[in-house]
XYZ file of C-alpha atoms in Angstrom:
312
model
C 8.544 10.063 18.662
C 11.271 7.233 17.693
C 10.325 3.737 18.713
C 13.184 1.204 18.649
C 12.514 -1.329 20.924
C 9.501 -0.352 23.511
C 5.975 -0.262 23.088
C 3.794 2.229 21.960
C 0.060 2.175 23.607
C -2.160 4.897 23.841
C -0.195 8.052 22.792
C -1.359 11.154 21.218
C 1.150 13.351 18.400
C 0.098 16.078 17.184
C 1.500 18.970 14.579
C 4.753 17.266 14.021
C 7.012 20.013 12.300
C 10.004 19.840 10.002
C 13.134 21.257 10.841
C 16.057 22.325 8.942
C 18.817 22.067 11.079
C 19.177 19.025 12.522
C 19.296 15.585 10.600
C 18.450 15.134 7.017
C 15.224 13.041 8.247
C 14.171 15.965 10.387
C 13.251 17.513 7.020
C 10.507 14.913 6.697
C 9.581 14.160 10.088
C 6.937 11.804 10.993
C 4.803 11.536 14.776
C 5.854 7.687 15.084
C 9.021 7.390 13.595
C 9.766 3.198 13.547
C 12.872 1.812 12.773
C 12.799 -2.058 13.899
C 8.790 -3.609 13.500
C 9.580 -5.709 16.397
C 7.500 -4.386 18.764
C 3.612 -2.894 19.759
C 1.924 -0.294 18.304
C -1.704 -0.072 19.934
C -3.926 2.844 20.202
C -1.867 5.385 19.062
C -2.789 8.818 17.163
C -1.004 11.193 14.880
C -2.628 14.229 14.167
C -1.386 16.301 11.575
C 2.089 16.888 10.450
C 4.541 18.329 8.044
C 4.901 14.480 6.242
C 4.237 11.201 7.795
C 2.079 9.894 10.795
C 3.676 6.373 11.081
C 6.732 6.067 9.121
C 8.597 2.523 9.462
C 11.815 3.723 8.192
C 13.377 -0.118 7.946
C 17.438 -0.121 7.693
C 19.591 -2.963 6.875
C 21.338 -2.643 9.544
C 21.007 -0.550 12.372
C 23.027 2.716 12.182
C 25.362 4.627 14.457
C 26.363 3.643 17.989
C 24.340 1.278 18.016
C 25.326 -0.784 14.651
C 25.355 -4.202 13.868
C 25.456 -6.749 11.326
C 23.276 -9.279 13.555
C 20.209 -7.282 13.465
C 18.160 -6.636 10.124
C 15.168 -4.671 11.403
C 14.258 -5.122 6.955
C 13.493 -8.890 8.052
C 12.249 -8.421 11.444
C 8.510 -9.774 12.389
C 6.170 -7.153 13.259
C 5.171 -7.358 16.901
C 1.987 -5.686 16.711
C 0.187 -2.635 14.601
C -3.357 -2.252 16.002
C -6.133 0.012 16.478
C -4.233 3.316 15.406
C -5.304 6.584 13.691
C -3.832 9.317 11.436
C -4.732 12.060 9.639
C -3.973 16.049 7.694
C -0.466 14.524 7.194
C 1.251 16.158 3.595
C 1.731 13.079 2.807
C 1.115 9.794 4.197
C -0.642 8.812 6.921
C 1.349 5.374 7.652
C 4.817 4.790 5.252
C 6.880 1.588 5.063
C 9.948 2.404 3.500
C 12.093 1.041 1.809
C 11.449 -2.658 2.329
C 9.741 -4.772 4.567
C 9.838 -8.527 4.124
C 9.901 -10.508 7.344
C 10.943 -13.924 7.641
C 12.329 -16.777 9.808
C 16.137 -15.442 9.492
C 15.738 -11.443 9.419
C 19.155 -11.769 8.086
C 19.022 -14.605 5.602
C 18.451 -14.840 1.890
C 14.619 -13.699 0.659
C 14.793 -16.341 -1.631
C 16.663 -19.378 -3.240
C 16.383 -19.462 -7.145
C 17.743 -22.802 -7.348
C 14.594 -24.611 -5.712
C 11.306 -24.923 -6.725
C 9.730 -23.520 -3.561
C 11.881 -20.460 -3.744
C 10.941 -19.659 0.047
C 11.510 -22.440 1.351
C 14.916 -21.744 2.793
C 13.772 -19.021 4.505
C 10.055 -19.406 5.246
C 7.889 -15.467 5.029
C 6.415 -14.806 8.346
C 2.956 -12.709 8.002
C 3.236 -8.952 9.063
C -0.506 -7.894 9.951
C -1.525 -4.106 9.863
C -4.844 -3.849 11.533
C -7.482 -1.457 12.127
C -6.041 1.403 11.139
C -8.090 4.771 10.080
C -6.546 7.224 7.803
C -8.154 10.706 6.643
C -7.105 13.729 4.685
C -4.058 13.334 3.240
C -2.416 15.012 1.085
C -1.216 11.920 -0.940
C -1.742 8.612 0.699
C -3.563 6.905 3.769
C -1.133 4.154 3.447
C 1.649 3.441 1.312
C 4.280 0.605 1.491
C 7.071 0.433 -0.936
C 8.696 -3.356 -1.017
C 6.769 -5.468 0.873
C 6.839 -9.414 1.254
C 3.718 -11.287 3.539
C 2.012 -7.928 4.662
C -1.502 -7.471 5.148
C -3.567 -4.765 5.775
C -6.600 -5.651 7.402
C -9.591 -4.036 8.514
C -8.371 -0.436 7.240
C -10.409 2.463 6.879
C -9.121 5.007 4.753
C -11.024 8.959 3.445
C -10.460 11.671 1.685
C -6.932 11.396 0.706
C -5.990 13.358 -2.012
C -3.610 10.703 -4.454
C -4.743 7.077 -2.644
C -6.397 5.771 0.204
C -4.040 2.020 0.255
C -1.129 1.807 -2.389
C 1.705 -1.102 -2.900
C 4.355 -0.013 -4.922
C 6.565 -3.753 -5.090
C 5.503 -7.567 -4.172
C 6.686 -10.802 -4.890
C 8.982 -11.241 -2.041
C 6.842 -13.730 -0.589
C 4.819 -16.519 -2.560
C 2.066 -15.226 -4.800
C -1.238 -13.444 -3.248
C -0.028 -13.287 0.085
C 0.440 -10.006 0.048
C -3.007 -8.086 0.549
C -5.893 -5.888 1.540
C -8.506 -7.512 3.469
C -11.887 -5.983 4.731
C -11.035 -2.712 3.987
C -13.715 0.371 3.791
C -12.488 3.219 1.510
C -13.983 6.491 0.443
C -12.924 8.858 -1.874
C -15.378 11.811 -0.825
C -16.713 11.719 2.358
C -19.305 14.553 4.136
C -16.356 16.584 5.612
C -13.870 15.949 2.362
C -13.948 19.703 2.281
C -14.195 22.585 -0.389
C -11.447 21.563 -2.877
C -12.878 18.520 -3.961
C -11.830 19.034 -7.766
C -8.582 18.554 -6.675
C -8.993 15.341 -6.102
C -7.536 12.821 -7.769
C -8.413 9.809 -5.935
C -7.374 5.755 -6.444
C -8.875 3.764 -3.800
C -6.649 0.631 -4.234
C -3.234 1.075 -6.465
C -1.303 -2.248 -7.080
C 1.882 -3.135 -7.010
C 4.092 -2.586 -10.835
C 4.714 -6.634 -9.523
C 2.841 -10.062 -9.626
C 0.826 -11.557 -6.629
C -1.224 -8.898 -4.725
C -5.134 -9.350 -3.664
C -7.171 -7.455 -2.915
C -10.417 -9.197 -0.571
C -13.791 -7.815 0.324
C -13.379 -4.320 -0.427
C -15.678 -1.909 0.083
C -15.956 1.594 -2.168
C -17.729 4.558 -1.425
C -18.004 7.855 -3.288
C -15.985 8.051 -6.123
C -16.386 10.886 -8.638
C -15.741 11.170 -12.509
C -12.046 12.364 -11.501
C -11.393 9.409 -9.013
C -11.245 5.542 -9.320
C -12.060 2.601 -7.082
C -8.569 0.685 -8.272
C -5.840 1.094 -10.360
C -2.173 -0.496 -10.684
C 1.262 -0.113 -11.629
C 1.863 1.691 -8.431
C 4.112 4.721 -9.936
C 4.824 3.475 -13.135
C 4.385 6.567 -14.881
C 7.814 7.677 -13.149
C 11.134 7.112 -15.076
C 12.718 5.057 -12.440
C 9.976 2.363 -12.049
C 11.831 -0.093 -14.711
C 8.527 -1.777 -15.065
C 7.245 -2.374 -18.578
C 3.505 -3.477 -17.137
C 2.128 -6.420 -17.765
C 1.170 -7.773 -14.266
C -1.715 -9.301 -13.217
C -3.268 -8.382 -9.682
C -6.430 -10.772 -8.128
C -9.802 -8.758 -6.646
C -12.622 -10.508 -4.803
C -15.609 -9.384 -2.675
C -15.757 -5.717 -4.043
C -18.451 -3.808 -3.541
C -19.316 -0.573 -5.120
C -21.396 2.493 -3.990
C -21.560 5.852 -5.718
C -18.429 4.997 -7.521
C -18.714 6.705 -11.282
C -14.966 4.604 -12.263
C -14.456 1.130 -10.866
C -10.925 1.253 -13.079
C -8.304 4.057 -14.069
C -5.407 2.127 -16.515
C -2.484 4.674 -15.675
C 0.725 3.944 -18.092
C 1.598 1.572 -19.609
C -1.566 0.527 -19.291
C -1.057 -3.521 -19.798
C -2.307 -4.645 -16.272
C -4.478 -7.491 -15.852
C -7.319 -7.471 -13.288
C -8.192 -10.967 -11.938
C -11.631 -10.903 -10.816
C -12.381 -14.179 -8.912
C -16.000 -13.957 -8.181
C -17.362 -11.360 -10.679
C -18.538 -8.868 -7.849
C -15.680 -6.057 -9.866
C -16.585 -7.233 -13.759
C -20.618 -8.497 -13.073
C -19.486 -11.589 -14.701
C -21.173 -14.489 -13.203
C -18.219 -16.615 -12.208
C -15.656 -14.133 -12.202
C -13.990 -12.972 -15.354
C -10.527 -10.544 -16.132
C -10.315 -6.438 -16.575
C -7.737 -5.432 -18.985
C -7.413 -1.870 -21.035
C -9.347 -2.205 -24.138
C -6.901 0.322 -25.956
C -5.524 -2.646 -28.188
C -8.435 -4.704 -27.860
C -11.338 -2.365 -29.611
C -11.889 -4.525 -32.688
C -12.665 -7.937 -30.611
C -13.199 -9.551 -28.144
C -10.795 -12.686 -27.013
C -13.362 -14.889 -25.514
C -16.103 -15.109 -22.596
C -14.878 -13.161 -19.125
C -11.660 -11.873 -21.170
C -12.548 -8.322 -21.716
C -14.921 -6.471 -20.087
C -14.443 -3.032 -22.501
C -17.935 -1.398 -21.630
C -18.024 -2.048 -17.535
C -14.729 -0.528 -17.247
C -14.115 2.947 -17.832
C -10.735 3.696 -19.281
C -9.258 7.251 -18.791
């Protein structure tokens, strides 16, 4: 199903199949295929597929017949993304690709480098993603790829084989606006299945970029091959161009059967601030860095937290 500009309430896809001789996106088709945010997704579920259950595939521009330059779906608000469901997707149960980063002029600047407030030519407007379940995946529940003030709120994510919530770029909006509230996620759940070793599972993976939160989070059933958070969101590839070094904030965590709160994935640099202590047990809060570097001392109280923190 392509939505362009009508609502979507209430609909049921199910074993959405690639093809190979039609359009190039055909090859990785998705049940809800979005291409301008502007409008209402309620109630909707996507059941299985050959890649993607909700894929906002965001042009520039729109394309074909129907182009022009006055519409920038990349910029667009979101109307509304509520109370909808996806699972056994290859891939990922809800995709935003390539960029979303809505604002007061769709088609104006991101940013002004020349002011202080760098937004303030062109204020963010908030993009909220709520309520949505995502299960069995074969790599994420939810992934967005360049993102400005998007939350995800009230998600509930299982048994997804890479991630259940991942953020790959931020800072296109001012710093910690971009999050994940009051989310539940699970890495193993009852009906996970018999090829659990292949899991692989990060519950939360940051952004390889400054100024992502994540809020009253809660973690369930992580194994020794899994971990609750991680960051650098695909670092470890050749094309990120990210040297590390970022520094994502955590509050409200909770953890339950989780044997890894932390995996530091390459280059291993990231800085975890914990505001309230519920991810180090630091009274006060304190910050989680890899202790590869650090073995020899410690930099002060609530700096290092080398034992709580499992590196792999």
């Amino acid at each position: 199903m392509c939505i362009r500009d009508r609502h979507g309430d209430g609909n049921l896809g199910l074993k959405t199949m690639r093809s190979w001789s039609l359009l190039n996106t055909d090859q990785t088709p998705a049940t809800f295929w979005i291409t301008n945010p502007n409008n209402q997704f309620r109630n909707n579920a996507a059941a299985g597929g050959d890649r993607y259950g909700f894929w906002f595939e965001l042009k520039e521009h729109p394309e074909g017949p129907s182009y022009t330059n006055k519409i920038c779906p990349r910029g667009e608000r979101l109307g509304e993304f509520v109370n909808n469901t996806a699972h056994t997707y290859i891939r990922y149960g809800l995709r935003i690709f390539e960029e979303f980063i809505p604002r007061t002029n769709p088609c104006g600047p991101v940013q002004n480098q020349n002011k202080a407030n760098k937004f303030e030519d062109n204020p963010p407007v908030t993009a909220e993603f709520r309520n949505f379940v995502s299960w069995k995946n074969g790599r994420n529940g939810a992934i967005a790829e360049r993102i400005g003030d998007v939350r995800f709120i009230n998600f509930k994510v299982a048994d997804n084989l890479l991630s259940g919530i991942e953020v790959s770029e931020t800072e296109y909006s001012p710093l910690y606006t971009t999050q994940v509230v009051n989310a539940l996620v699970v890495g193993l759940s009852e009906n996970a299945g018999s090829d659990t070793k292949l899991f692989t599972t990060i519950g939360v993976w940051g952004p390889r970029r400054e100024g992502f939160v994540a809020n009253n989070v809660r973690f369930y059933n992580f194994n020794e091959n899994m971990a609750a958070l991680s960051m650098c969101s695909h670092c470890f590839h050749a094309a990120s161009t990210d040297t590390g070094g970022r520094t994502m904030g955590t509050s409200g965590l909770s953890f339950t059967n989780v044997k890894k709160r932390v995996r530091w994935t390459e280059p291993e640099r990231e800085i975890i601030r914990d505001l309230d202590g519920s991810l180090t047990k630091q009274p006060g809060g304190g910050w989680a860095v890899s202790y590869t570097h650090l073995r020899a001392h410690e930099t002060g109280r609530n700096l290092v937290c080398r034992l709580l923190l499992e590196k792999k």
